[in-house]
Amino acid sequence: MQSTDTSGASRTAAAYWKANLQVLFICMIIWFVVSYGLGILLVDVMNQFTIGGYKLGFWFAQQGSIYAFVALIFFYAWRMNKIDREFDLQED
Amino acid sequence: MDLQTLTYIVVGATFVLYIGIAFWARAASTGEFYVAGGGVHPVLNGMATGADWMSAASFISMAGLIAFLGYGGSVYLMGWTGGYVLLALLLAPYLRKFGKFTVPEFIGDRYYSNAARLVAIICLIFISFTYVAGQMRGVGIVFSRFLEVDIVTGLLVGMGIVFLYAVLGGMKGVTYTQVAQYVVLIFAYTVPAVFIALQVTGNPIPQIALGGHVAGGDAFFLDKLNQVVMDLGFTEYTKGSKSMIDTFAITMALMVGTAGLPHVIVRFFTVPRVRDARSSAGWALVFIALLYTTAPAVGAMARYNLHATVQPGEVGAETGSLAYDSRPDWFKRWENTGLLKFEDKNGDGRIQYYNDKSKEFAAKAEGFGWKGNELTVDRDIMVLANPEIAKLPNWVIALVAAGGIAAALSTAAGLLLVISAAISHDLLKGIVMPSISEKSELMAGRIAAAVAVAIAGYLGYNPPGFVAQVVAFAFGLAAASLFPAILMGIFSKKINREGAIAGMLVGLIFTMGYILYFKGVFITPLAENKPENWLFGISPEGIGVVGMVLNFIVAFAISAVTSAPPEKVQQLVEDIRVPKGAGAAHAH
């Protein structure tokens, strides 16, 4: 975008953004797989397996996906805080 | 002590608590009024967000929906939680860095256009009022059933409480009352769930009990439930009846809609730093997940108990169905509200509750001498009646009443605040009279909140016939208009004013048109609302997804052929992408 600006600050910001997008990409894939993948699209396949009295596809749709969402958000927050510091772009 | 006195005491005590907090946390500046001064701890903000988000629909209606839809109810569970992932990863940190007060303000600044801001204001007001009417109806149901007061009195009390803490306290008052309301509502939801899980399966943890054995038996609870409902001609509980594409679309529309709801987004403007916005969304989802992972157990066990009550014996045996004269007390009480109805079609004095729409089961039913289903159960009563059906002690029932009211009031207050901020900050200060002083703006905000409370109360008393139908609107519109506009504003530097406005309008009009076409709000539906008529087999509930895709396509196409956003705006985008340098949320 800003080809004329070659200052260090701008390069750092661009590299930081790229690192952020990579983490985002991985997280969004997991987000999709645990809900739409295992809970909806592949539900019949997954339902052939069970954990306890739960059919696995049903479990992902009504329990597992939610646990995975919580874990994902905390993982992203933790990873990004680390990346913030690596690029020296953290607050304070 | 009788149930009613106990309910008055418990509900009254929570009201005293809310008002006490409201006085302690009064707002003194616009910063405190709009974003609680930007100093709310991320865990507390997570709790407040939980109460803000979990409305009468989550508390009262959702488990009932799941009870009757089984696997089909998963769309609400995944849809209303998965949205927080989008919020935490794609929106909240950047909007926090932007550091202003409202969602329309971001759209107006990013697309350097008051017209864009105005479109956002209209979407916001429409979404929020639709929602608030539903909350007030919830307050009405709880008051009239548990406190047996007139619905007008109930509404006036509810409005009075919300008025006190939303109008005086602003976001600061609302935030701290919501924290208290969260504690009340989660306690009220989980305590009966634990009791019931223990009764039905012998395991006190609802999330595990749902996958456990029936108490005193070898069979898994879910297998037993499947068998019970299929014996009466209903669809297998762990299988849905919706098509896969529709399940997919509805889940996606609810997720994206959740992330685009202004009253949820604005909660992340109240934390001190960008990294707090990231973790606060996680805490919010932890608190929400406590209720959302409990709800499937509540729904399934309520369904099981309901069938066990009305069909205590063998299906088809002469004495297998419950005699109407020996119906339990809770049954009579809910009959009075009209939400539970019995009609003795075959005149045998017994209640036959089964699926009379099932063709396979029809022959069987005829053989039993059944002449159609005789019991109509409103889904909304499942959570509220659950403790009574399970014969739990009176204090648990009183607690559920207080929880239902807490859920409705906390969401109503959050919605009223974003409506008031949209009027005083975006419309008045942003567009109509930019020179207004902070003191006058704060006063305007309070007046707008007061007027919004009055309108909400009226809508709760006199719910327009279409309230239930327009719920799909709120999520569909948020998904098709606000979410894409915000997302593109952060992740693309190329989307310009023309693209964003055209995109929002196309998404909005398409989604609204599709819902009107099938649901006929204000007009007669133009086509029957059934899968054969739907576009790609997607129901009006899920159509927001298509609206969102159209929004993206139009915005990119138009931006490609018009001039790029000015340098200043591109700088703004660069700036919100890095956390460094975020101050407290400020006015200009």
mmCIF file with all atom_site columns, C-alpha atoms in Angstrom, chain B residues 7-8 10-16 18 51 54-57 59-60 134-149 153-155 157-159 161-162 165 177-178 180-182 184-186 188-189 383-384 397-413:
data_model
loop_
_atom_site.group_PDB
_atom_site.id
_atom_site.type_symbol
_atom_site.label_atom_id
_atom_site.label_alt_id
_atom_site.label_comp_id
_atom_site.label_asym_id
_atom_site.label_entity_id
_atom_site.label_seq_id
_atom_site.pdbx_PDB_ins_code
_atom_site.Cartn_x
_atom_site.Cartn_y
_atom_site.Cartn_z
_atom_site.occupancy
_atom_site.B_iso_or_equiv
_atom_site.pdbx_formal_charge
_atom_site.auth_seq_id
_atom_site.auth_comp_id
_atom_site.auth_asym_id
_atom_site.auth_atom_id
_atom_site.pdbx_PDB_model_num
ATOM 1  C CA . THR B 1 7   ? -41.192 -14.698 45.705 1.00 0.00 ? 7   THR B CA 1
ATOM 2  C CA . TYR B 1 8   ? -41.985 -11.131 46.770 1.00 0.00 ? 8   TYR B CA 1
ATOM 3  C CA . VAL B 1 10  ? -36.554 -12.662 46.888 1.00 0.00 ? 10  VAL B CA 1
ATOM 4  C CA . VAL B 1 11  ? -37.486 -10.419 43.944 1.00 0.00 ? 11  VAL B CA 1
ATOM 5  C CA . GLY B 1 12  ? -37.808 -7.380  46.258 1.00 0.00 ? 12  GLY B CA 1
ATOM 6  C CA . ALA B 1 13  ? -34.348 -8.023  47.729 1.00 0.00 ? 13  ALA B CA 1
ATOM 7  C CA . THR B 1 14  ? -32.763 -8.104  44.276 1.00 0.00 ? 14  THR B CA 1
ATOM 8  C CA . PHE B 1 15  ? -34.474 -4.819  43.358 1.00 0.00 ? 15  PHE B CA 1
ATOM 9  C CA . VAL B 1 16  ? -33.110 -3.128  46.477 1.00 0.00 ? 16  VAL B CA 1
ATOM 10 C CA . TYR B 1 18  ? -29.905 -3.002  41.944 1.00 0.00 ? 18  TYR B CA 1
ATOM 11 C CA . ALA B 1 51  ? -25.892 -10.371 31.751 1.00 0.00 ? 51  ALA B CA 1
ATOM 12 C CA . MET B 1 54  ? -28.331 -13.237 28.176 1.00 0.00 ? 54  MET B CA 1
ATOM 13 C CA . SER B 1 55  ? -31.805 -11.931 27.784 1.00 0.00 ? 55  SER B CA 1
ATOM 14 C CA . ALA B 1 56  ? -35.260 -13.197 28.554 1.00 0.00 ? 56  ALA B CA 1
ATOM 15 C CA . ALA B 1 57  ? -34.811 -15.259 25.383 1.00 0.00 ? 57  ALA B CA 1
ATOM 16 C CA . PHE B 1 59  ? -33.075 -17.462 30.234 1.00 0.00 ? 59  PHE B CA 1
ATOM 17 C CA . ILE B 1 60  ? -36.740 -18.219 29.608 1.00 0.00 ? 60  ILE B CA 1
ATOM 18 C CA . GLY B 1 134 ? -39.095 -8.957  23.778 1.00 0.00 ? 134 GLY B CA 1
ATOM 19 C CA . GLN B 1 135 ? -37.443 -8.216  27.136 1.00 0.00 ? 135 GLN B CA 1
ATOM 20 C CA . MET B 1 136 ? -40.404 -6.241  28.385 1.00 0.00 ? 136 MET B CA 1
ATOM 21 C CA . ARG B 1 137 ? -42.713 -9.110  27.412 1.00 0.00 ? 137 ARG B CA 1
ATOM 22 C CA . GLY B 1 138 ? -40.488 -11.415 29.477 1.00 0.00 ? 138 GLY B CA 1
ATOM 23 C CA . VAL B 1 139 ? -40.791 -9.113  32.488 1.00 0.00 ? 139 VAL B CA 1
ATOM 24 C CA . GLY B 1 140 ? -44.572 -9.133  31.992 1.00 0.00 ? 140 GLY B CA 1
ATOM 25 C CA . ILE B 1 141 ? -44.774 -12.956 31.918 1.00 0.00 ? 141 ILE B CA 1
ATOM 26 C CA . VAL B 1 142 ? -42.709 -13.371 35.063 1.00 0.00 ? 142 VAL B CA 1
ATOM 27 C CA . PHE B 1 143 ? -44.607 -10.719 36.990 1.00 0.00 ? 143 PHE B CA 1
ATOM 28 C CA . SER B 1 144 ? -48.049 -11.943 36.048 1.00 0.00 ? 144 SER B CA 1
ATOM 29 C CA . ARG B 1 145 ? -47.285 -15.599 36.710 1.00 0.00 ? 145 ARG B CA 1
ATOM 30 C CA . PHE B 1 146 ? -45.182 -15.460 39.865 1.00 0.00 ? 146 PHE B CA 1
ATOM 31 C CA . LEU B 1 147 ? -46.270 -12.297 41.596 1.00 0.00 ? 147 LEU B CA 1
ATOM 32 C CA . GLU B 1 148 ? -49.818 -12.498 40.300 1.00 0.00 ? 148 GLU B CA 1
ATOM 33 C CA . VAL B 1 149 ? -49.950 -8.759  39.820 1.00 0.00 ? 149 VAL B CA 1
ATOM 34 C CA . THR B 1 153 ? -48.198 -2.852  37.468 1.00 0.00 ? 153 THR B CA 1
ATOM 35 C CA . GLY B 1 154 ? -45.479 -5.364  36.657 1.00 0.00 ? 154 GLY B CA 1
ATOM 36 C CA . LEU B 1 155 ? -44.282 -3.347  33.696 1.00 0.00 ? 155 LEU B CA 1
ATOM 37 C CA . VAL B 1 157 ? -42.226 -1.537  38.371 1.00 0.00 ? 157 VAL B CA 1
ATOM 38 C CA . GLY B 1 158 ? -39.792 -2.963  35.818 1.00 0.00 ? 158 GLY B CA 1
ATOM 39 C CA . MET B 1 159 ? -39.613 0.327   33.912 1.00 0.00 ? 159 MET B CA 1
ATOM 40 C CA . ILE B 1 161 ? -36.133 0.132   38.109 1.00 0.00 ? 161 ILE B CA 1
ATOM 41 C CA . VAL B 1 162 ? -34.523 0.342   34.668 1.00 0.00 ? 162 VAL B CA 1
ATOM 42 C CA . TYR B 1 165 ? -30.199 2.830   37.029 1.00 0.00 ? 165 TYR B CA 1
ATOM 43 C CA . THR B 1 177 ? -25.908 -3.596  38.202 1.00 0.00 ? 177 THR B CA 1
ATOM 44 C CA . GLN B 1 178 ? -25.348 -6.096  35.399 1.00 0.00 ? 178 GLN B CA 1
ATOM 45 C CA . ALA B 1 180 ? -25.084 -8.257  40.257 1.00 0.00 ? 180 ALA B CA 1
ATOM 46 C CA . GLN B 1 181 ? -27.751 -9.387  37.820 1.00 0.00 ? 181 GLN B CA 1
ATOM 47 C CA . TYR B 1 182 ? -25.400 -11.934 36.317 1.00 0.00 ? 182 TYR B CA 1
ATOM 48 C CA . VAL B 1 184 ? -28.581 -13.642 40.379 1.00 0.00 ? 184 VAL B CA 1
ATOM 49 C CA . LEU B 1 185 ? -29.447 -15.106 37.001 1.00 0.00 ? 185 LEU B CA 1
ATOM 50 C CA . ILE B 1 186 ? -26.720 -17.740 36.809 1.00 0.00 ? 186 ILE B CA 1
ATOM 51 C CA . ALA B 1 188 ? -31.235 -19.028 39.447 1.00 0.00 ? 188 ALA B CA 1
ATOM 52 C CA . TYR B 1 189 ? -30.511 -21.052 36.325 1.00 0.00 ? 189 TYR B CA 1
ATOM 53 C CA . VAL B 1 383 ? -37.787 -23.186 32.219 1.00 0.00 ? 383 VAL B CA 1
ATOM 54 C CA . LEU B 1 384 ? -40.234 -21.402 34.488 1.00 0.00 ? 384 LEU B CA 1
ATOM 55 C CA . ILE B 1 397 ? -39.060 -21.319 42.304 1.00 0.00 ? 397 ILE B CA 1
ATOM 56 C CA . ALA B 1 398 ? -38.777 -17.826 43.824 1.00 0.00 ? 398 ALA B CA 1
ATOM 57 C CA . LEU B 1 399 ? -35.153 -17.703 42.718 1.00 0.00 ? 399 LEU B CA 1
ATOM 58 C CA . VAL B 1 400 ? -36.107 -18.592 39.139 1.00 0.00 ? 400 VAL B CA 1
ATOM 59 C CA . ALA B 1 401 ? -38.575 -15.695 39.083 1.00 0.00 ? 401 ALA B CA 1
ATOM 60 C CA . ALA B 1 402 ? -35.844 -13.289 40.255 1.00 0.00 ? 402 ALA B CA 1
ATOM 61 C CA . GLY B 1 403 ? -33.448 -14.739 37.667 1.00 0.00 ? 403 GLY B CA 1
ATOM 62 C CA . GLY B 1 404 ? -35.907 -14.277 34.816 1.00 0.00 ? 404 GLY B CA 1
ATOM 63 C CA . ILE B 1 405 ? -36.444 -10.660 35.801 1.00 0.00 ? 405 ILE B CA 1
ATOM 64 C CA . ALA B 1 406 ? -32.691 -10.066 36.150 1.00 0.00 ? 406 ALA B CA 1
ATOM 65 C CA . ALA B 1 407 ? -32.089 -11.471 32.663 1.00 0.00 ? 407 ALA B CA 1
ATOM 66 C CA . ALA B 1 408 ? -34.764 -9.306  31.101 1.00 0.00 ? 408 ALA B CA 1
ATOM 67 C CA . LEU B 1 409 ? -33.886 -6.089  32.958 1.00 0.00 ? 409 LEU B CA 1
ATOM 68 C CA . SER B 1 410 ? -30.133 -6.317  32.379 1.00 0.00 ? 410 SER B CA 1
ATOM 69 C CA . THR B 1 411 ? -30.561 -6.737  28.645 1.00 0.00 ? 411 THR B CA 1
ATOM 70 C CA . ALA B 1 412 ? -33.233 -4.047  28.446 1.00 0.00 ? 412 ALA B CA 1
ATOM 71 C CA . ALA B 1 413 ? -30.944 -1.574  30.218 1.00 0.00 ? 413 ALA B CA 1
#
